[in-house]
Amino acid sequence: MKKTALFVFLALLFYSALAQDSDLHREILNTENTTVALITKGRMLLAKKFTEGDYAKMREIEQYLSTNLSNSDYVVLYPMEQWLIAYWTQNYQNLITDIKQYETIRNSYSNKIELPDDHLYELLNNKTLSNRDLLIEQINAARLTNTEKEFLVIHLYEMLLPVNNNVNAQDTINQMADKYLQSEQDTTLINFTRKYIRRKYVPSNWGYGFEIFSGYGTFNNNLAKTFNNNVPIGVAFDISYKNFNLFLRDYIGFTKTKTELYSNDGSMLKSQSPIEVYLPEISLGYNMIDNKYVKLAPFAGISSIDIGPPTQDQNKEKELKKFNLDFTTTYSFGMNLDIKIAQANSGQQSVPMEVGYWFLRIRYSYNKTQLYKHYPDTNGDMQYLTIGIGGFGRKVKRDY
């Protein structure tokens, strides 16, 4: 008896749970969000009337949706969709008003619920692109001021950028925008054009470069009698601001003694002993020519020359330090010629992050040493010609 009662109780409990699930299932199926249904079906009807060419009905539907459902928690029509509809329905005054209020309108969308994409925007955009000239004719025939017409034509071009495959489309828009910005008729539309339509990018004032080089260096006067000419290797870094260049260079030349050298205590360094020439330099240059092919920049600066046996040899043989001409102030001046051999743009083609180029650099420098002030019989200067390869670039910034 007890087992039977327990079975009945469990059966009733299971049946009650099933009944509740069934009721909830029916409740979900029977629930209809009238707002979502209105928006969805209204957008479907908009698309239908658009394909049929019934633009008057389109305007009526758009005004109904915007007026009656604007306070909805759901996205009714995106600004881009409303603007394209306004071009087709020739509702230009409302279009201009909405554009002027774009910041406020855009912010109102931040917390709204998006419905599944029904491709209305793509439909509007594609047909607008293929009928752009017709729409421009309608704008020019409308009862608008010349500056309003000019703005709407530019804005229409900008609206079609996502579906316009012409790589020069933005350049065309920028040219139109530059002309319009000279009118200065409506501050709000001018600001909108600068911020959202005209997208022109220019190199920043600051630029950076590097170079690896080698070449040939020669001495004159007593230095030429003491040391052979040298072959350098080196690295350089450029920091540029507008047309001014700061050159930071590290020149290391390799050569040998021509004759025996004697120190004050009678020690001797044999002829043909290895010698290293160190010439760190900082100089300032100015671009006299800077075009697509070459950059020519004279420079002048200060450096410091050190001539002596290799440092590792001096560390092993302390006597060799007696023959070292320690770092002494040197004045440098000359000319840089950069031959631009290839572009080195980075980032997307439409909006590059950096513009630059690879170059072959020919550099001549005359270096007036002051060694004679510290070491007897060392009067003489050094000049060199180097050839290097490197790169230079500037970050890109938007020009407002």
XYZ file of C-alpha atoms in Angstrom:
400
model
C 0.000 0.000 0.000
C 2.785 2.386 0.891
C 4.641 1.581 -2.346
C 1.503 2.310 -4.359
C 0.977 5.673 -2.650
C 4.594 6.658 -3.285
C 4.317 5.722 -6.958
C 1.151 7.792 -7.363
C 2.782 10.782 -5.656
C 5.830 10.686 -7.933
C 3.671 10.291 -11.019
C 1.600 13.327 -10.070
C 4.750 15.341 -9.430
C 6.227 14.390 -12.843
C 2.936 15.210 -14.607
C 2.796 18.609 -12.877
C 6.334 19.426 -14.047
C 5.488 18.416 -17.613
C 2.376 20.555 -17.553
C 4.358 23.577 -16.355
C 6.998 23.093 -19.086
C 4.257 22.759 -21.695
C 2.580 25.950 -20.504
C 5.901 27.824 -20.630
C 6.580 26.451 -24.116
C 3.199 27.741 -25.341
C 3.746 31.083 -23.605
C 7.098 31.564 -25.371
C 5.645 30.612 -28.756
C 2.638 32.882 -28.330
C 4.671 35.883 -27.170
C 5.119 38.538 -29.856
C 7.134 41.738 -29.511
C 5.018 44.164 -31.470
C 7.823 46.767 -31.559
C 10.298 44.330 -33.099
C 7.631 43.129 -35.517
C 6.845 46.704 -36.585
C 10.519 47.548 -37.120
C 11.286 44.314 -38.969
C 8.261 44.462 -41.226
C 8.636 48.207 -41.726
C 12.228 47.741 -42.932
C 11.091 44.905 -45.188
C 8.423 47.170 -46.679
C 11.014 49.940 -47.145
C 13.224 47.553 -49.122
C 10.247 46.399 -51.190
C 9.141 49.929 -52.091
C 12.730 50.904 -52.846
C 13.170 48.114 -55.364
C 9.787 49.055 -56.887
C 10.823 52.700 -57.198
C 7.975 53.982 -55.005
C 9.978 56.702 -53.284
C 6.959 58.605 -52.005
C 5.865 55.508 -50.079
C 9.421 55.073 -48.855
C 9.346 58.564 -47.393
C 6.027 57.846 -45.688
C 7.309 54.581 -44.151
C 10.603 56.159 -43.018
C 8.774 59.062 -41.340
C 6.374 56.673 -39.598
C 9.162 54.475 -38.239
C 11.312 57.415 -37.168
C 8.439 59.306 -35.551
C 6.586 56.494 -33.798
C 9.472 54.236 -32.803
C 12.311 56.707 -32.233
C 12.087 56.201 -28.439
C 12.223 52.437 -28.793
C 14.921 50.337 -27.128
C 15.677 48.929 -30.579
C 17.535 50.358 -33.559
C 14.945 51.420 -36.111
C 17.111 52.914 -38.851
C 20.797 53.729 -38.739
C 21.830 57.279 -39.661
C 23.517 56.040 -42.846
C 20.288 54.315 -43.912
C 18.190 57.383 -43.163
C 20.566 59.585 -45.114
C 20.504 57.354 -48.196
C 16.707 57.214 -48.034
C 16.627 61.014 -47.800
C 18.641 61.287 -51.020
C 16.183 59.037 -52.861
C 13.109 60.769 -51.410
C 14.683 64.224 -51.920
C 14.094 65.088 -48.277
C 17.119 67.388 -48.278
C 16.222 69.785 -45.461
C 15.673 66.955 -42.991
C 18.883 65.377 -44.227
C 20.902 68.538 -43.544
C 19.271 68.900 -40.119
C 20.129 65.290 -39.192
C 23.720 65.720 -40.341
C 24.101 68.806 -38.168
C 22.836 66.786 -35.195
C 24.925 63.708 -35.999
C 26.913 63.687 -32.753
C 23.738 63.675 -30.646
C 22.027 61.106 -32.873
C 25.056 58.798 -32.837
C 25.268 58.875 -29.046
C 21.588 57.917 -28.789
C 22.377 54.564 -30.441
C 24.909 53.465 -27.839
C 22.461 51.513 -25.624
C 19.963 50.350 -28.242
C 19.411 46.732 -29.235
C 20.407 45.779 -32.765
C 18.152 43.544 -34.824
C 19.499 40.898 -37.241
C 20.966 42.394 -40.404
C 18.426 42.440 -43.245
C 20.875 43.965 -45.778
C 18.784 47.107 -46.258
C 21.916 49.263 -46.023
C 23.740 47.244 -48.695
C 20.686 47.434 -50.984
C 20.498 51.219 -50.605
C 24.235 51.703 -51.036
C 24.663 49.576 -54.147
C 21.737 51.104 -56.012
C 22.817 54.600 -54.968
C 26.300 54.029 -56.421
C 24.909 52.976 -59.788
C 22.538 55.983 -59.823
C 24.853 58.594 -58.312
C 24.764 60.934 -61.310
C 20.958 60.947 -61.311
C 20.846 61.823 -57.606
C 23.361 64.636 -58.148
C 21.156 66.065 -60.909
C 18.209 66.039 -58.484
C 20.291 67.812 -55.821
C 21.380 70.522 -58.261
C 17.751 71.029 -59.350
C 16.477 71.340 -55.757
C 15.591 74.611 -54.061
C 18.763 74.819 -51.996
C 21.602 77.292 -51.677
C 24.681 76.630 -53.757
C 26.754 75.794 -50.672
C 24.079 73.330 -49.483
C 24.084 71.651 -52.883
C 27.879 71.514 -52.862
C 27.900 69.949 -49.412
C 25.274 67.320 -50.261
C 27.157 66.237 -53.381
C 30.372 65.811 -51.372
C 28.479 63.994 -48.624
C 26.893 61.665 -51.175
C 30.327 60.787 -52.578
C 31.543 60.055 -49.047
C 28.513 57.857 -48.300
C 29.427 55.658 -51.249
C 33.036 55.021 -50.235
C 32.301 51.539 -48.762
C 31.083 50.284 -52.158
C 33.263 52.419 -54.431
C 36.177 50.364 -55.744
C 37.983 53.374 -57.191
C 41.282 53.677 -55.295
C 41.299 57.437 -55.936
C 37.788 58.005 -54.569
C 39.010 59.538 -51.289
C 41.407 61.823 -53.160
C 38.497 63.069 -55.269
C 36.438 63.702 -52.133
C 39.352 65.527 -50.499
C 39.679 67.854 -53.496
C 35.960 68.611 -53.423
C 36.070 69.133 -49.654
C 39.041 71.516 -49.870
C 37.089 73.697 -52.281
C 33.962 73.569 -50.099
C 35.874 74.439 -46.917
C 36.855 77.749 -48.455
C 33.195 78.836 -48.447
C 32.866 78.921 -44.637
C 29.098 79.413 -44.924
C 27.877 77.035 -42.236
C 30.155 76.316 -39.272
C 28.412 73.046 -38.343
C 28.646 71.602 -41.854
C 32.234 72.866 -42.158
C 33.171 71.034 -38.944
C 31.366 67.883 -40.113
C 33.267 68.002 -43.398
C 36.617 68.341 -41.634
C 35.907 65.536 -39.173
C 33.988 62.949 -41.204
C 34.446 63.639 -44.924
C 37.879 65.105 -45.653
C 40.462 62.471 -44.784
C 43.847 63.730 -45.835
C 47.001 62.305 -44.303
C 50.376 63.997 -44.294
C 53.808 63.074 -42.957
C 54.500 64.341 -39.450
C 57.219 66.890 -38.821
C 59.419 64.329 -37.090
C 61.316 61.657 -39.019
C 63.868 58.969 -38.192
C 66.485 57.155 -40.218
C 69.458 54.817 -40.005
C 72.434 53.951 -42.185
C 75.225 51.400 -42.401
C 78.227 52.642 -44.359
C 81.773 52.138 -45.555
C 84.093 54.149 -47.767
C 87.528 55.726 -47.790
C 89.242 58.272 -45.535
C 92.435 60.260 -46.218
C 94.773 62.388 -44.089
C 96.813 65.423 -45.074
C 99.957 67.215 -43.804
C 101.859 65.404 -41.041
C 99.036 62.929 -40.410
C 99.369 61.781 -44.028
C 103.116 61.224 -43.487
C 102.430 59.108 -40.400
C 99.348 57.046 -41.296
C 98.039 55.363 -44.409
C 94.542 56.163 -45.650
C 91.800 54.259 -43.853
C 88.781 52.176 -44.764
C 85.869 52.644 -42.356
C 82.789 50.815 -41.284
C 80.129 52.632 -39.360
C 76.546 53.191 -38.413
C 74.500 56.379 -38.347
C 71.136 57.523 -37.048
C 69.123 60.519 -38.277
C 66.579 62.560 -36.361
C 64.708 65.042 -38.535
C 62.330 67.885 -37.848
C 60.806 69.359 -40.977
C 63.867 70.138 -43.158
C 66.420 70.020 -40.347
C 68.438 66.866 -39.701
C 70.460 65.779 -36.722
C 73.079 63.230 -37.801
C 74.548 60.903 -35.174
C 77.423 58.888 -36.628
C 80.041 56.443 -35.436
C 82.982 56.125 -37.857
C 85.626 53.422 -37.259
C 88.501 53.434 -39.756
C 91.179 50.769 -40.191
C 94.707 51.592 -41.401
C 98.419 51.140 -40.637
C 101.413 53.302 -39.743
C 103.587 54.501 -42.611
C 106.733 54.876 -40.535
C 108.090 53.951 -37.140
C 106.672 55.985 -34.278
C 108.611 56.888 -31.160
C 107.283 57.882 -27.755
C 108.954 60.358 -25.397
C 110.685 57.570 -23.504
C 112.148 56.048 -26.665
C 109.624 53.234 -27.207
C 108.972 52.394 -30.856
C 105.909 51.351 -32.833
C 106.942 49.561 -35.994
C 105.942 50.601 -39.468
C 102.804 48.897 -40.860
C 101.401 48.431 -37.353
C 97.603 48.308 -37.275
C 95.854 51.549 -36.408
C 92.188 52.364 -35.743
C 90.553 55.739 -36.290
C 87.488 56.577 -34.185
C 85.367 59.528 -35.203
C 82.027 59.837 -33.357
C 80.093 62.787 -34.755
C 77.039 64.899 -34.161
C 76.112 67.346 -36.890
C 73.197 69.452 -38.063
C 72.049 69.482 -41.678
C 69.388 71.198 -43.744
C 67.555 69.789 -46.778
C 68.304 72.038 -49.728
C 66.659 69.560 -52.115
C 64.138 66.903 -51.116
C 62.038 65.429 -53.898
C 60.861 62.053 -55.126
C 64.338 60.979 -56.213
C 67.022 62.642 -54.079
C 67.654 64.522 -50.864
C 70.639 66.877 -50.642
C 71.649 68.221 -47.243
C 74.803 70.178 -46.340
C 75.834 69.788 -42.698
C 78.223 71.056 -40.061
C 78.948 69.722 -36.627
C 81.339 68.654 -33.966
C 83.113 65.339 -33.553
C 86.064 63.854 -31.737
C 88.953 61.949 -33.307
C 91.008 59.203 -31.735
C 93.927 57.575 -33.609
C 95.940 54.716 -32.209
C 96.615 51.000 -31.975
C 93.552 48.751 -31.615
C 92.043 48.874 -28.131
C 92.416 45.109 -27.611
C 96.135 45.389 -28.421
C 96.529 48.251 -25.968
C 94.855 46.163 -23.269
C 97.354 43.377 -23.853
C 100.428 45.576 -24.240
C 100.321 48.622 -21.995
C 103.267 50.184 -23.890
C 101.035 50.720 -26.912
C 98.974 53.325 -25.040
C 101.913 55.723 -25.416
C 101.223 55.890 -29.155
C 97.518 56.674 -28.866
C 96.251 60.094 -29.891
C 93.311 60.356 -27.510
C 89.928 61.795 -28.391
C 90.353 65.412 -29.424
C 87.749 67.930 -30.550
C 87.244 67.987 -34.325
C 85.009 70.157 -36.497
C 83.172 68.475 -39.369
C 81.326 69.829 -42.374
C 80.276 68.461 -45.715
C 77.347 67.203 -47.778
C 74.881 64.288 -47.768
C 73.296 63.025 -50.976
C 70.531 60.456 -50.515
C 69.449 58.634 -53.655
C 65.960 57.254 -52.970
C 65.884 53.727 -54.340
C 62.539 52.365 -53.085
C 59.460 53.406 -51.182
C 58.950 51.877 -47.752
C 55.344 52.626 -46.795
C 53.793 50.643 -43.955
C 50.170 50.109 -42.946
C 47.104 50.071 -45.168
C 47.383 51.640 -48.593
C 44.514 54.050 -47.896
C 45.740 55.088 -44.461
C 49.454 54.319 -44.130
C 50.976 54.415 -40.667
C 54.305 55.624 -42.028
C 55.771 56.969 -45.243
C 59.418 56.483 -46.013
C 62.019 55.184 -48.386
C 65.207 53.170 -48.669
C 68.214 55.157 -49.770
C 71.762 54.939 -51.026
C 73.703 57.686 -49.234
C 76.862 59.327 -50.540
C 78.495 61.488 -47.879
C 81.531 63.730 -48.067
C 82.967 65.181 -44.878
C 85.990 67.326 -44.099
C 87.133 66.928 -40.502
C 89.377 69.633 -39.111
C 91.239 68.082 -36.211
C 92.792 69.916 -33.275
C 95.388 67.227 -32.525
C 98.278 69.642 -32.959
C 97.168 71.490 -29.826
C 97.924 68.414 -27.722
C 100.437 66.345 -29.701
C 103.546 67.740 -31.453
C 103.941 67.150 -35.188
C 100.357 65.914 -35.629
C 98.985 68.788 -37.636
C 96.635 67.627 -40.346
C 93.014 66.962 -41.087
C 90.985 64.025 -42.378
C 88.398 63.862 -45.106
C 86.309 60.914 -46.144
C 83.817 59.742 -48.717
C 81.370 57.056 -47.602
C 78.621 55.106 -49.307
C 75.880 53.723 -47.136
C 72.515 52.065 -47.356
C 69.654 52.803 -45.009
C 66.067 53.852 -44.538
C 64.125 56.922 -43.507
C 60.508 57.345 -42.462
C 57.991 59.718 -40.985
C 54.835 58.826 -39.114
C 51.607 59.808 -40.827
C 49.045 62.066 -39.190
C 45.638 63.258 -40.285
C 45.511 66.800 -41.612
C 42.431 68.609 -40.344
